[in-house]
């Protein structure tokens, strides 16, 4: 189960200020695998994703919290760094900036007796779905231009909303199709799709499932 599948929702760009270096909402990398910017193409980069999760990333609990129907939950967020808005020939674009995708340790937990390789793989899927959406967000953020600083920030807000919605939609579809990881055929189909998108730099879409799956 995934909590806060769209961490940028809580990291809105701030209004224009007198300094060119102000804290803004974060974006990730456009590169396949999601790590760094292209040489000679300065702009946003994402750190903290991709990476392999371990059970040590989750807080151990003995039983499900009241009202919970799942045995694990992962909670993610963005840690904003500092950003420079660069002006070139009356156009504004994003300069070099670094944001970290982080696990919320307090909100990520697993029932000790329910820990399995399969359950961890399902939680990894949640993490990677959000990471892929933020990789794509960064790819788009690197192309943004505005005639003013405020117009650039408005464009940032717009694409953040779009990728927020996409992450939420994919997360819901993932849980529905995999039955929260209990349908292993569908779970493996999603894992293959996620891996392919990570390696090839493709936008993530739900996998085509066979009738048997």
mmCIF file of C-alpha atoms in Angstrom:
data_model
loop_
_atom_site.group_PDB
_atom_site.id
_atom_site.type_symbol
_atom_site.label_atom_id
_atom_site.label_comp_id
_atom_site.label_asym_id
_atom_site.label_seq_id
_atom_site.Cartn_x
_atom_site.Cartn_y
_atom_site.Cartn_z
ATOM 1 C CA UNK A 1 0.000 0.000 0.000
ATOM 2 C CA UNK A 2 1.195 3.474 -0.826
ATOM 3 C CA UNK A 3 0.606 6.631 1.180
ATOM 4 C CA UNK A 4 1.006 10.044 -0.430
ATOM 5 C CA UNK A 5 1.724 8.686 -3.915
ATOM 6 C CA UNK A 6 2.187 12.230 -5.206
ATOM 7 C CA UNK A 7 4.735 13.903 -2.932
ATOM 8 C CA UNK A 8 5.068 17.071 -5.019
ATOM 9 C CA UNK A 9 1.536 18.028 -4.070
ATOM 10 C CA UNK A 10 2.917 19.333 -0.788
ATOM 11 C CA UNK A 11 5.818 21.182 -2.423
ATOM 12 C CA UNK A 12 4.410 24.127 -4.326
ATOM 13 C CA UNK A 13 6.702 26.661 -6.021
ATOM 14 C CA UNK A 14 6.939 29.871 -4.019
ATOM 15 C CA UNK A 15 6.193 33.308 -5.478
ATOM 16 C CA UNK A 16 8.938 35.277 -7.145
ATOM 17 C CA UNK A 17 11.336 36.999 -4.790
ATOM 18 C CA UNK A 18 14.279 39.359 -5.033
ATOM 19 C CA UNK A 19 16.835 36.550 -4.918
ATOM 20 C CA UNK A 20 17.446 34.207 -7.870
ATOM 21 C CA UNK A 21 18.123 31.404 -5.373
ATOM 22 C CA UNK A 22 14.966 30.384 -3.539
ATOM 23 C CA UNK A 23 13.498 27.099 -2.413
ATOM 24 C CA UNK A 24 11.015 25.604 -4.847
ATOM 25 C CA UNK A 25 9.221 22.355 -5.357
ATOM 26 C CA UNK A 26 11.403 19.572 -6.691
ATOM 27 C CA UNK A 27 11.665 17.700 -9.920
ATOM 28 C CA UNK A 28 13.638 14.629 -10.915
ATOM 29 C CA UNK A 29 15.840 13.442 -13.724
ATOM 30 C CA UNK A 30 14.840 12.875 -17.306
ATOM 31 C CA UNK A 31 17.377 10.132 -17.859
ATOM 32 C CA UNK A 32 16.616 6.427 -18.207
ATOM 33 C CA UNK A 33 16.998 4.954 -14.705
ATOM 34 C CA UNK A 34 16.238 8.404 -13.331
ATOM 35 C CA UNK A 35 19.516 9.527 -11.891
ATOM 36 C CA UNK A 36 21.236 12.507 -13.498
ATOM 37 C CA UNK A 37 21.019 15.245 -16.060
ATOM 38 C CA UNK A 38 22.509 15.018 -19.534
ATOM 39 C CA UNK A 39 26.042 16.396 -19.930
ATOM 40 C CA UNK A 40 25.951 19.965 -21.198
ATOM 41 C CA UNK A 41 22.249 20.309 -20.403
ATOM 42 C CA UNK A 42 22.044 21.910 -16.937
ATOM 43 C CA UNK A 43 18.805 21.656 -15.076
ATOM 44 C CA UNK A 44 16.953 19.670 -12.434
ATOM 45 C CA UNK A 45 18.221 16.324 -11.175
ATOM 46 C CA UNK A 46 16.587 13.733 -8.952
ATOM 47 C CA UNK A 47 18.392 11.909 -6.179
ATOM 48 C CA UNK A 48 17.081 9.131 -3.953
ATOM 49 C CA UNK A 49 15.592 7.191 -6.853
ATOM 50 C CA UNK A 50 16.044 4.603 -8.207
ATOM 51 C CA UNK A 51 17.141 2.421 -5.338
ATOM 52 C CA UNK A 52 16.337 -0.994 -3.951
ATOM 53 C CA UNK A 53 14.151 -1.086 -0.870
ATOM 54 C CA UNK A 54 14.825 -3.347 2.099
ATOM 55 C CA UNK A 55 12.702 -4.255 5.084
ATOM 56 C CA UNK A 56 14.993 -2.030 7.158
ATOM 57 C CA UNK A 57 13.310 0.915 5.387
ATOM 58 C CA UNK A 58 10.051 0.011 7.151
ATOM 59 C CA UNK A 59 9.099 0.314 10.791
ATOM 60 C CA UNK A 60 8.251 -3.049 12.373
ATOM 61 C CA UNK A 61 4.804 -3.409 13.898
ATOM 62 C CA UNK A 62 3.219 -6.495 15.438
ATOM 63 C CA UNK A 63 -0.254 -6.115 13.966
ATOM 64 C CA UNK A 64 -2.122 -3.956 11.490
ATOM 65 C CA UNK A 65 -3.225 -0.548 12.739
ATOM 66 C CA UNK A 66 -6.941 -0.261 13.355
ATOM 67 C CA UNK A 67 -8.827 0.096 10.101
ATOM 68 C CA UNK A 68 -5.983 -1.209 7.937
ATOM 69 C CA UNK A 69 -6.539 -4.128 5.569
ATOM 70 C CA UNK A 70 -2.945 -4.460 4.331
ATOM 71 C CA UNK A 71 0.256 -5.744 5.908
ATOM 72 C CA UNK A 72 2.574 -2.949 4.773
ATOM 73 C CA UNK A 73 2.493 0.710 3.843
ATOM 74 C CA UNK A 74 5.078 2.908 2.168
ATOM 75 C CA UNK A 75 5.070 6.680 2.512
ATOM 76 C CA UNK A 76 7.155 8.949 0.294
ATOM 77 C CA UNK A 77 7.944 12.615 0.012
ATOM 78 C CA UNK A 78 10.160 15.180 -1.671
ATOM 79 C CA UNK A 79 12.910 17.066 0.097
ATOM 80 C CA UNK A 80 13.292 20.328 -1.825
ATOM 81 C CA UNK A 81 16.716 21.800 -2.340
ATOM 82 C CA UNK A 82 17.478 25.185 -3.836
ATOM 83 C CA UNK A 83 16.810 26.285 -7.385
ATOM 84 C CA UNK A 84 18.088 28.965 -9.710
ATOM 85 C CA UNK A 85 15.815 30.491 -12.307
ATOM 86 C CA UNK A 86 17.979 31.500 -15.252
ATOM 87 C CA UNK A 87 17.102 34.340 -17.617
ATOM 88 C CA UNK A 88 18.335 34.028 -21.191
ATOM 89 C CA UNK A 89 17.253 36.452 -23.912
ATOM 90 C CA UNK A 90 14.129 37.500 -21.977
ATOM 91 C CA UNK A 91 13.170 33.860 -21.378
ATOM 92 C CA UNK A 92 13.228 32.190 -17.971
ATOM 93 C CA UNK A 93 14.078 28.533 -17.435
ATOM 94 C CA UNK A 94 15.043 26.288 -14.551
ATOM 95 C CA UNK A 95 18.700 26.258 -13.625
ATOM 96 C CA UNK A 96 20.587 23.599 -11.729
ATOM 97 C CA UNK A 97 18.576 22.191 -8.845
ATOM 98 C CA UNK A 98 18.596 19.013 -6.832
ATOM 99 C CA UNK A 99 15.676 17.375 -5.104
ATOM 100 C CA UNK A 100 15.602 14.179 -3.139
ATOM 101 C CA UNK A 101 12.872 11.578 -3.200
ATOM 102 C CA UNK A 102 12.737 10.257 0.352
ATOM 103 C CA UNK A 103 10.960 7.608 2.335
ATOM 104 C CA UNK A 104 8.912 8.829 5.251
ATOM 105 C CA UNK A 105 10.205 6.449 7.903
ATOM 106 C CA UNK A 106 7.431 7.281 10.349
ATOM 107 C CA UNK A 107 4.759 6.467 7.778
ATOM 108 C CA UNK A 108 6.338 3.331 6.304
ATOM 109 C CA UNK A 109 5.621 0.159 8.234
ATOM 110 C CA UNK A 110 5.246 -3.599 7.876
ATOM 111 C CA UNK A 111 3.678 -6.295 10.021
ATOM 112 C CA UNK A 112 6.615 -8.413 11.185
ATOM 113 C CA UNK A 113 4.905 -11.767 10.725
ATOM 114 C CA UNK A 114 3.774 -10.848 7.193
ATOM 115 C CA UNK A 115 7.153 -9.875 5.748
ATOM 116 C CA UNK A 116 7.797 -11.805 2.547
ATOM 117 C CA UNK A 117 9.844 -11.302 -0.577
ATOM 118 C CA UNK A 118 6.598 -10.904 -2.503
ATOM 119 C CA UNK A 119 5.257 -8.173 -0.214
ATOM 120 C CA UNK A 120 8.520 -6.241 -0.390
ATOM 121 C CA UNK A 121 8.442 -6.470 -4.194
ATOM 122 C CA UNK A 122 4.944 -4.994 -4.161
ATOM 123 C CA UNK A 123 6.071 -2.044 -2.041
ATOM 124 C CA UNK A 124 9.064 -1.593 -4.345
ATOM 125 C CA UNK A 125 6.575 -1.262 -7.177
ATOM 126 C CA UNK A 126 4.842 1.617 -5.402
ATOM 127 C CA UNK A 127 8.184 3.334 -4.901
ATOM 128 C CA UNK A 128 9.192 2.887 -8.538
ATOM 129 C CA UNK A 129 5.851 4.053 -9.930
ATOM 130 C CA UNK A 130 6.204 7.369 -8.107
ATOM 131 C CA UNK A 131 9.879 7.583 -9.059
ATOM 132 C CA UNK A 132 9.116 7.067 -12.733
ATOM 133 C CA UNK A 133 6.451 9.761 -12.650
ATOM 134 C CA UNK A 134 8.931 12.201 -11.140
ATOM 135 C CA UNK A 135 11.577 11.251 -13.660
ATOM 136 C CA UNK A 136 9.077 12.181 -16.365
ATOM 137 C CA UNK A 137 8.181 15.350 -14.492
ATOM 138 C CA UNK A 138 11.819 16.359 -14.612
ATOM 139 C CA UNK A 139 12.060 15.677 -18.321
ATOM 140 C CA UNK A 140 9.221 18.108 -18.860
ATOM 141 C CA UNK A 141 10.513 20.597 -16.294
ATOM 142 C CA UNK A 142 13.804 20.842 -18.165
ATOM 143 C CA UNK A 143 11.959 22.059 -21.258
ATOM 144 C CA UNK A 144 9.927 24.761 -19.513
ATOM 145 C CA UNK A 145 10.387 28.383 -20.505
ATOM 146 C CA UNK A 146 8.475 31.451 -19.403
ATOM 147 C CA UNK A 147 8.443 35.094 -20.409
ATOM 148 C CA UNK A 148 8.661 35.931 -16.703
ATOM 149 C CA UNK A 149 9.609 34.215 -13.478
ATOM 150 C CA UNK A 150 5.970 34.026 -12.421
ATOM 151 C CA UNK A 151 4.910 32.468 -15.717
ATOM 152 C CA UNK A 152 7.618 29.859 -15.303
ATOM 153 C CA UNK A 153 6.396 29.049 -11.793
ATOM 154 C CA UNK A 154 2.817 28.778 -13.045
ATOM 155 C CA UNK A 155 3.986 26.301 -15.670
ATOM 156 C CA UNK A 156 5.773 24.336 -12.941
ATOM 157 C CA UNK A 157 2.575 24.152 -10.905
ATOM 158 C CA UNK A 158 0.638 22.944 -13.938
ATOM 159 C CA UNK A 159 2.958 20.063 -14.768
ATOM 160 C CA UNK A 160 3.186 19.109 -11.100
ATOM 161 C CA UNK A 161 -0.597 18.729 -10.972
ATOM 162 C CA UNK A 162 -0.559 16.637 -14.134
ATOM 163 C CA UNK A 163 2.116 14.265 -12.871
ATOM 164 C CA UNK A 164 0.487 14.125 -9.424
ATOM 165 C CA UNK A 165 -2.697 12.900 -11.049
ATOM 166 C CA UNK A 166 -0.820 10.409 -13.185
ATOM 167 C CA UNK A 167 1.031 8.957 -10.186
ATOM 168 C CA UNK A 168 -2.209 8.610 -8.233
ATOM 169 C CA UNK A 169 -3.985 6.951 -11.151
ATOM 170 C CA UNK A 170 -1.166 4.469 -11.780
ATOM 171 C CA UNK A 171 -0.893 3.664 -8.077
ATOM 172 C CA UNK A 172 -4.597 2.886 -7.840
ATOM 173 C CA UNK A 173 -4.457 0.774 -10.994
ATOM 174 C CA UNK A 174 -1.404 -1.089 -9.691
ATOM 175 C CA UNK A 175 -3.103 -1.994 -6.427
ATOM 176 C CA UNK A 176 -6.324 -2.974 -8.179
ATOM 177 C CA UNK A 177 -4.721 -5.164 -10.829
ATOM 178 C CA UNK A 178 -2.264 -6.842 -8.465
ATOM 179 C CA UNK A 179 -4.836 -7.118 -5.661
ATOM 180 C CA UNK A 180 -2.286 -5.424 -3.403
ATOM 181 C CA UNK A 181 0.356 -7.936 -4.468
ATOM 182 C CA UNK A 182 -1.728 -11.052 -3.918
ATOM 183 C CA UNK A 183 -2.187 -11.724 -7.641
ATOM 184 C CA UNK A 184 1.350 -12.792 -8.466
ATOM 185 C CA UNK A 185 0.816 -13.122 -12.221
ATOM 186 C CA UNK A 186 -0.302 -9.513 -12.455
ATOM 187 C CA UNK A 187 2.351 -8.417 -9.974
ATOM 188 C CA UNK A 188 5.071 -9.892 -12.159
ATOM 189 C CA UNK A 189 3.568 -8.242 -15.242
ATOM 190 C CA UNK A 190 3.771 -4.871 -13.501
ATOM 191 C CA UNK A 191 7.337 -5.532 -12.361
ATOM 192 C CA UNK A 192 8.383 -6.310 -15.939
ATOM 193 C CA UNK A 193 6.679 -3.148 -17.178
ATOM 194 C CA UNK A 194 8.325 -0.997 -14.511
ATOM 195 C CA UNK A 195 11.750 -2.484 -15.250
ATOM 196 C CA UNK A 196 11.368 -1.863 -18.986
ATOM 197 C CA UNK A 197 10.350 1.751 -18.417
ATOM 198 C CA UNK A 198 13.276 2.327 -16.081
ATOM 199 C CA UNK A 199 15.782 0.921 -18.537
ATOM 200 C CA UNK A 200 14.407 2.507 -21.716
ATOM 201 C CA UNK A 201 13.249 5.866 -20.430
ATOM 202 C CA UNK A 202 9.655 5.235 -21.476
ATOM 203 C CA UNK A 203 6.588 6.741 -19.851
ATOM 204 C CA UNK A 204 5.032 4.214 -17.498
ATOM 205 C CA UNK A 205 1.672 2.792 -18.475
ATOM 206 C CA UNK A 206 -0.211 -0.167 -17.051
ATOM 207 C CA UNK A 207 0.861 -3.474 -18.614
ATOM 208 C CA UNK A 208 -1.351 -5.399 -20.978
ATOM 209 C CA UNK A 209 -2.671 -8.329 -18.958
ATOM 210 C CA UNK A 210 -3.708 -11.592 -20.511
ATOM 211 C CA UNK A 211 -7.088 -13.129 -19.761
ATOM 212 C CA UNK A 212 -5.368 -15.725 -17.608
ATOM 213 C CA UNK A 213 -3.829 -12.955 -15.521
#
